[in-house]
Short mmCIF file of C-alpha atoms in Angstrom, two decimals:
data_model
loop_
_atom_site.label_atom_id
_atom_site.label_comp_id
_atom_site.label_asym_id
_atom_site.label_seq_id
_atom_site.Cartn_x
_atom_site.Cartn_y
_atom_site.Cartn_z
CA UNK C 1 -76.60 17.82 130.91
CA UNK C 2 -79.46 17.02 133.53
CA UNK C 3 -79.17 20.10 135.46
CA UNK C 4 -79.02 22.13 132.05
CA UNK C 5 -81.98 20.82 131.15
CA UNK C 6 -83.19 21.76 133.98
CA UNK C 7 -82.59 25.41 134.07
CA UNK C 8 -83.78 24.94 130.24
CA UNK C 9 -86.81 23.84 132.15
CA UNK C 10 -87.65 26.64 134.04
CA UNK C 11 -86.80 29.27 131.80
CA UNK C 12 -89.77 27.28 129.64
CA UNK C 13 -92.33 27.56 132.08
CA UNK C 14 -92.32 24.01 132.90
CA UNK C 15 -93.63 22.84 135.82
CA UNK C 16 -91.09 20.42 137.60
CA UNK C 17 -92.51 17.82 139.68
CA UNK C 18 -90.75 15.04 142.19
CA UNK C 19 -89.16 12.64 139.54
CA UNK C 20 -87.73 15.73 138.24
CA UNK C 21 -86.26 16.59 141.29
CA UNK C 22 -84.75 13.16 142.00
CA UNK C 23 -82.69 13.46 138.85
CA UNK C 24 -81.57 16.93 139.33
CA UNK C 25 -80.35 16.11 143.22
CA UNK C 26 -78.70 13.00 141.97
CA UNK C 27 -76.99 14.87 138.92
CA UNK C 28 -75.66 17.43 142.02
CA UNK C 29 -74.50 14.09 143.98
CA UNK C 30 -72.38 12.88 141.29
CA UNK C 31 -71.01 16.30 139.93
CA UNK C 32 -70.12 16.99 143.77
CA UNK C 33 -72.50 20.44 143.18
CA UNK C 34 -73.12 20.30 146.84
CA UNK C 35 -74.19 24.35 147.49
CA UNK C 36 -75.89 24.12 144.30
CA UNK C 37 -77.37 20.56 145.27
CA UNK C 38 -79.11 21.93 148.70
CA UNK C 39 -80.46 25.16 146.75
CA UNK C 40 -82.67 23.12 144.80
CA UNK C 41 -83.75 20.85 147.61
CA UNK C 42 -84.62 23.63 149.55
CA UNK C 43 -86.63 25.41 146.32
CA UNK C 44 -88.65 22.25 146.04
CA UNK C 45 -91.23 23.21 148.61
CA UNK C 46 -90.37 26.77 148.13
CA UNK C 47 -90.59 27.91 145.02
CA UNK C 48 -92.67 24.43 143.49
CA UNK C 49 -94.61 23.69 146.15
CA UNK C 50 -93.08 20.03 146.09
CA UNK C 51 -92.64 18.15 149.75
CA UNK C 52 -89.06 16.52 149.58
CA UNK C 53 -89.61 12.65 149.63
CA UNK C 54 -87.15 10.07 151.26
CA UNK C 55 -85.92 9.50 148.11
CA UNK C 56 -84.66 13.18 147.52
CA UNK C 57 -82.98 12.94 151.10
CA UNK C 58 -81.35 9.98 150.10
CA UNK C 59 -79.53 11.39 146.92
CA UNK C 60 -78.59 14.88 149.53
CA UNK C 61 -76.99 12.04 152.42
CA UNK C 62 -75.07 10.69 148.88
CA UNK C 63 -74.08 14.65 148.07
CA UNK C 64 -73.11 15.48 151.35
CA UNK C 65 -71.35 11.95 152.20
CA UNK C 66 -69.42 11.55 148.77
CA UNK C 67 -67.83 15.03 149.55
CA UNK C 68 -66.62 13.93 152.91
CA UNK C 69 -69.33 16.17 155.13
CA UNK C 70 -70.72 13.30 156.98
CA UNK C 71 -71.71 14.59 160.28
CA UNK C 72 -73.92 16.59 157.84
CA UNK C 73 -75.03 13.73 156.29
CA UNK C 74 -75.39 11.60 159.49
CA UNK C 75 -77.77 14.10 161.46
CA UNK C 76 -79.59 14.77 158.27
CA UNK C 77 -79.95 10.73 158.02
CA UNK C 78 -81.16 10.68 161.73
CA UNK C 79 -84.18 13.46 160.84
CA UNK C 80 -85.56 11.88 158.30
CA UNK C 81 -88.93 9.94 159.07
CA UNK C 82 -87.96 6.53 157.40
CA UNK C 83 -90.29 3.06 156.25
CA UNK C 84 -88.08 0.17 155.86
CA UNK C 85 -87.03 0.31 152.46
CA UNK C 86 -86.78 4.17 152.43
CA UNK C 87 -84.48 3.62 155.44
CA UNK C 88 -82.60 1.38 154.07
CA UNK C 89 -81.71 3.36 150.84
CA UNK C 90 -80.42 6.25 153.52
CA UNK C 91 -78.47 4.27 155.90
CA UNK C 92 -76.77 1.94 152.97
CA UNK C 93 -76.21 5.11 151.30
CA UNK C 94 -74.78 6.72 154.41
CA UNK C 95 -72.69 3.60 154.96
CA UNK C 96 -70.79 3.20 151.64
CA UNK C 97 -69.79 6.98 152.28
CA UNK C 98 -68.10 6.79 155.69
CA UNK C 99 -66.48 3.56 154.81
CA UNK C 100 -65.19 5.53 151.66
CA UNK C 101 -64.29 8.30 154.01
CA UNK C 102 -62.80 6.51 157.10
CA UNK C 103 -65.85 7.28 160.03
CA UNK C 104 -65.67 4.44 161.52
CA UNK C 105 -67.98 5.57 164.13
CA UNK C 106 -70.48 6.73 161.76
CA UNK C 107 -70.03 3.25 159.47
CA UNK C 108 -71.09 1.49 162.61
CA UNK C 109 -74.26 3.20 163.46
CA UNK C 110 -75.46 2.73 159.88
CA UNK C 111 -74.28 -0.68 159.45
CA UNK C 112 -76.28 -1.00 163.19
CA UNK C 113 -79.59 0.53 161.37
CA UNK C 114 -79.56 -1.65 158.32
CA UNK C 115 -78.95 -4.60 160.04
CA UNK C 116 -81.84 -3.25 162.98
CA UNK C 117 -84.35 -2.88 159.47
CA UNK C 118 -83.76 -6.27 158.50
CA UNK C 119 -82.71 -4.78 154.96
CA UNK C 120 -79.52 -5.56 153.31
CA UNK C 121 -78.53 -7.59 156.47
CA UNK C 122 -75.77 -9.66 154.58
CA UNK C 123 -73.98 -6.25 153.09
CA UNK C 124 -74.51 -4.88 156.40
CA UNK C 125 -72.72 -7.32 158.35
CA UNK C 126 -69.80 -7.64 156.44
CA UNK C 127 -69.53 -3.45 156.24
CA UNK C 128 -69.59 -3.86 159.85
CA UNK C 129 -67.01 -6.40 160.00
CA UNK C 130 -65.13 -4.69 157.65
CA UNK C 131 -65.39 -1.72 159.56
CA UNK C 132 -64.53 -2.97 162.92
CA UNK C 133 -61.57 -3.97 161.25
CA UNK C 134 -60.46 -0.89 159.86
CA UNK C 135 -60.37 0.23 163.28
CA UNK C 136 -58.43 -2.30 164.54
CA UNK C 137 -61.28 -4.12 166.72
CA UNK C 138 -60.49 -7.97 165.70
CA UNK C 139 -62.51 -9.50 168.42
CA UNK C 140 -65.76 -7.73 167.23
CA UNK C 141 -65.02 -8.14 163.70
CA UNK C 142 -64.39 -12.18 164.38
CA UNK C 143 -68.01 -12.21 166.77
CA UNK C 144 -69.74 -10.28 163.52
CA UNK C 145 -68.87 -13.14 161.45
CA UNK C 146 -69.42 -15.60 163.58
CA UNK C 147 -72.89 -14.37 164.26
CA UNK C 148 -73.51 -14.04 160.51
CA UNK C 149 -72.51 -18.06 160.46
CA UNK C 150 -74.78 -18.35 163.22
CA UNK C 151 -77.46 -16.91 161.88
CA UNK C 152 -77.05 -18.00 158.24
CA UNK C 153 -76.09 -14.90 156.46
CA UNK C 154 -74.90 -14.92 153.39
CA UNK C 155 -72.91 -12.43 151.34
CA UNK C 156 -73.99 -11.80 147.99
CA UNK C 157 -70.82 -12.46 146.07
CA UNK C 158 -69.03 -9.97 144.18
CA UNK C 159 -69.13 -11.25 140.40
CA UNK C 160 -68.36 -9.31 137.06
CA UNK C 161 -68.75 -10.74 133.68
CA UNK C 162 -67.47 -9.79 130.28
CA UNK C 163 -69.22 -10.87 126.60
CA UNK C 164 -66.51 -11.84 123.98
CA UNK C 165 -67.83 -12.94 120.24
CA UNK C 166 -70.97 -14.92 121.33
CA UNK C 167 -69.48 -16.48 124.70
CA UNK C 168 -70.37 -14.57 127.84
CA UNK C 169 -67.52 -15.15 130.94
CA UNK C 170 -68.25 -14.96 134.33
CA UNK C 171 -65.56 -14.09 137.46
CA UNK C 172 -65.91 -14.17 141.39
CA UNK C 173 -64.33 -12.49 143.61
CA UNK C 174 -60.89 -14.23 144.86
CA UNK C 175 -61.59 -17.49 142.46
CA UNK C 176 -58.95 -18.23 140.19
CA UNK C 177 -59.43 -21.88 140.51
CA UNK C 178 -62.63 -21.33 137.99
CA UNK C 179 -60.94 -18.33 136.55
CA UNK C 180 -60.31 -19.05 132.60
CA UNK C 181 -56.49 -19.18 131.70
CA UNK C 182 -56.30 -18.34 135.81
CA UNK C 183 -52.58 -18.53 135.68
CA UNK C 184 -51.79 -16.18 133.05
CA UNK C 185 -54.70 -14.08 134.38
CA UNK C 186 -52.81 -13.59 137.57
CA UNK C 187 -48.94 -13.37 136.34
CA UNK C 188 -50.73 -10.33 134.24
CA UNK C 189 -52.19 -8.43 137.26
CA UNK C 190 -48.94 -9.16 139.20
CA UNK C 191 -47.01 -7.42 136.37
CA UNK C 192 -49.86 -4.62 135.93
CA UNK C 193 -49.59 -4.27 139.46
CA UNK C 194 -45.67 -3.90 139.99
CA UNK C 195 -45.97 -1.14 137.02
CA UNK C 196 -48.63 0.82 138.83
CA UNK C 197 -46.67 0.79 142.13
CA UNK C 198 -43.81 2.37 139.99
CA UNK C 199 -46.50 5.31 139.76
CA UNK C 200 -47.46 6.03 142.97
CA UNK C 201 -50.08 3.03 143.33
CA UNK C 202 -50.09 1.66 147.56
CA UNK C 203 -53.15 -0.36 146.82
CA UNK C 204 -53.82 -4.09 147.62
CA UNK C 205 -51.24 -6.64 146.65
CA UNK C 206 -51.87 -10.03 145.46
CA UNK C 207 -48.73 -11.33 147.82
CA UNK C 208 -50.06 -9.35 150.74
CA UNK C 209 -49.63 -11.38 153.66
CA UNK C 210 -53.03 -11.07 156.12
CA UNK C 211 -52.74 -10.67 159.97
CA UNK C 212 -55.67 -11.25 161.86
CA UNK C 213 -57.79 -11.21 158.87
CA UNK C 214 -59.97 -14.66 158.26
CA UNK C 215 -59.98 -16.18 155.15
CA UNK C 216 -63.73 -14.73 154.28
CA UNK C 217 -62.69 -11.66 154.26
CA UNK C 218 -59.38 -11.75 152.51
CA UNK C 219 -61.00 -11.54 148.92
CA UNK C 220 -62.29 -7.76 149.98
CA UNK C 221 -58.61 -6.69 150.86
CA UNK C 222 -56.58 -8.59 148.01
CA UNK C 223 -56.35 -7.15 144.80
CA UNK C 224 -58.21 -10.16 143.03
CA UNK C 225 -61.64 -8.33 143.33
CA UNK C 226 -63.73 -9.90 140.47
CA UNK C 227 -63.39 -6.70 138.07
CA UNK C 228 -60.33 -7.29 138.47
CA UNK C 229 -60.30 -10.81 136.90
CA UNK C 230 -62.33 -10.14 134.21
CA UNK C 231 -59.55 -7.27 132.94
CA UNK C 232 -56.82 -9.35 133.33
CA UNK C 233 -58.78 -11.98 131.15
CA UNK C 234 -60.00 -9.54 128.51
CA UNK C 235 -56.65 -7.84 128.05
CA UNK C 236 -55.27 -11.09 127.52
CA UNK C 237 -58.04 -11.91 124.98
CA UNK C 238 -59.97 -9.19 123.35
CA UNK C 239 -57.65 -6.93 120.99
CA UNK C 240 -55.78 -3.81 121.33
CA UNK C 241 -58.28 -0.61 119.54
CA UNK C 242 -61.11 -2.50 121.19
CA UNK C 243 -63.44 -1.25 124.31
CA UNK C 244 -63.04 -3.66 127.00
CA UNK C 245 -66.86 -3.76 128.82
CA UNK C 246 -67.81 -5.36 132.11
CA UNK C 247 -70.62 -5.61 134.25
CA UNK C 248 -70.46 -6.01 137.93
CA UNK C 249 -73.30 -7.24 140.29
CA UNK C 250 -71.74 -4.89 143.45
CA UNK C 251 -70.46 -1.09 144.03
CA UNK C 252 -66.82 -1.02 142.34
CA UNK C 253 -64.48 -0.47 145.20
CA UNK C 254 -61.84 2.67 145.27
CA UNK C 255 -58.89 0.24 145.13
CA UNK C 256 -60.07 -1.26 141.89
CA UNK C 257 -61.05 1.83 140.91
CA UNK C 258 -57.95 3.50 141.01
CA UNK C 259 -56.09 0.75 139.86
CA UNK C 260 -58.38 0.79 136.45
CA UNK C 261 -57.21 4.33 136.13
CA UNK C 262 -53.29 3.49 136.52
CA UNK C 263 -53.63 0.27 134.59
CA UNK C 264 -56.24 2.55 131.35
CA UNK C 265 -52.76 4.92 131.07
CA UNK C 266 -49.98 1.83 131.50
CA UNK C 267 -51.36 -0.22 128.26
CA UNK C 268 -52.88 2.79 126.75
CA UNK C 269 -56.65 1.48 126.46
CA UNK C 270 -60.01 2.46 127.40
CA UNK C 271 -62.32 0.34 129.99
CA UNK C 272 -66.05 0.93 130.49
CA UNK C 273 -66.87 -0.86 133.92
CA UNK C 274 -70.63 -0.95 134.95
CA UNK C 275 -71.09 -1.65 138.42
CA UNK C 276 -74.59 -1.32 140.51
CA UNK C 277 -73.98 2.63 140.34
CA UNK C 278 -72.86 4.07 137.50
CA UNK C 279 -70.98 3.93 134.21
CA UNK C 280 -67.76 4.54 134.44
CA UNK C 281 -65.30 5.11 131.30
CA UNK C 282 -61.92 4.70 132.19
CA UNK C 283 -59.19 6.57 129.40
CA UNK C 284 -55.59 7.73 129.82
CA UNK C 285 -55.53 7.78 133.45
CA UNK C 286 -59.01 8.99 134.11
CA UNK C 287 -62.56 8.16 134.53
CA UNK C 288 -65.52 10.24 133.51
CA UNK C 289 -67.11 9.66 136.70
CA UNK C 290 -64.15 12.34 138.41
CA UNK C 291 -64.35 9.81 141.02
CA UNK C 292 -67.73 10.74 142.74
CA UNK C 293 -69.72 7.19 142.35
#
């Protein structure tokens, strides 16, 4: 819709200026319209006399890294003169891509930058620890955390929250003990989750037994992510023919989200999850966002 507007735009007469742009580069990002999404970067100066901001590279790093061309994105990242908070956008951008992705190497030099720009320091140390373990590096994973307790760094913790009749409910991240009807909350996922391994699913497992993971950072690898938590709890409670809605305060993570798209087809109901990105409308197997978030 964007990008037809857009061309509806031009075709008008209508001058397009920078906001313009930002929308029609991040409408490329999430359609993965990658050719078509460095045409109209490089027509901004071009053709509209518009000089490309930070915030235009930003949503070209998210094109190129959410279609897996990250040394693209990476050397385009590394070009780009950069103030704090513009820096910060690119390198946390460039970071949730090569995590998504598996570059390691390239995970570490942006979690490096963020954490260098004294932005997002918390998300930044964890990606790095995270990352670091990915690649099998436990001692520098273990001396990340330990510097973050050092140093006082706290992670912002994941949350999602539903809104049923007048009562809003709120989940975290690994917590069952505070978890409403926490038992049957879990017994449900475990079930959810045996059914989805019947199809295919290889995801996170709520009896997955951790080596040389510490107990911080088992709530990012189980499959008790707070989204999670607040499905199991709202298919136990809200009935069948009805939306389930949730918010989340954090970037759902592929696991969840392909287990939302499993779990939309197994009880044959729609979910509309809103995490710090996007909508994302989850029917019969599928989400609207065609997995580009």
């Amino acid at each position: 819709m964007s990008l037809e507007l857009f061309s509806e735009m031009i075709e008008r007469g209508i001058k397009p200026n920078d906001v313009t742009f930002v929308g029609v580069l991040h409408a490329c990002s999430h359609a993965g319209l990658v050719d078509e999404g460095l045409q109209h970067l490089n027509s901004m100066f071009d053709k509209h006399g518009i000089l490309p901001s930070p915030k235009h590279y930003t949503c070209v790093v998210d094109m190129l890294g959410r279609t897996g061309q990250l040394d693209k994105a990476y050397q385009l990242a590394k070009s780009i003169q950069l103030d704090q908070n513009s820096g910060a956008l690119v390198w946390g951008t460039l970071l949730s891509a090569s995590r998504l992705h598996g570059r390691v190497d390239i995970a570490i030099e942006a979690s490096k930058k963020l954490i260098e720009s004294n932005q997002q320091v918390a998300g930044a140390y964890v990606a790095l620890s995270n990352t670091y373990v990915l690649a099998g590096e436990w001692d520098k994973a273990h001396n990340i955390r330990s510097k973050m307790k050092q140093n006082q760094v706290r992670k912002e913790p994941g949350c999602s929250w539903i809104e049923i009749k007048d009562s809003t409910y709120v989940f975290y991240a690994g917590d069952i003990s505070s978890c409403k009807q926490g038992t049957e909350v879990v017994n449900l996922l475990r079930e959810l989750e045996s059914r989805m391994k019947e199809r295919g699913y290889i995801g996170g497992s709520i009896g997955l037994v951790f080596v040389d993971v510490e107990e911080e950072a088992k709530e990012e690898i189980v499959g008790l992510h707070s989204e999670r938590l607040a499905l199991g709890f709202a298919l136990l409670n809200i009935p069948k023919g009805v939306t389930i809605r949730i918010m989340k305060n954090l970037r759902m993570c592929t696991d969840c989200h392909e287990a939302f798209k499993l779990i939309s087809k197994i009880v044959e109901r729609d979910f509309v999850v809103r995490d710090v990105n996007r909508f994302h409308h989850f029917k019969n197997g599928h989400c609207t966002c065609s997995d580009f978030w």
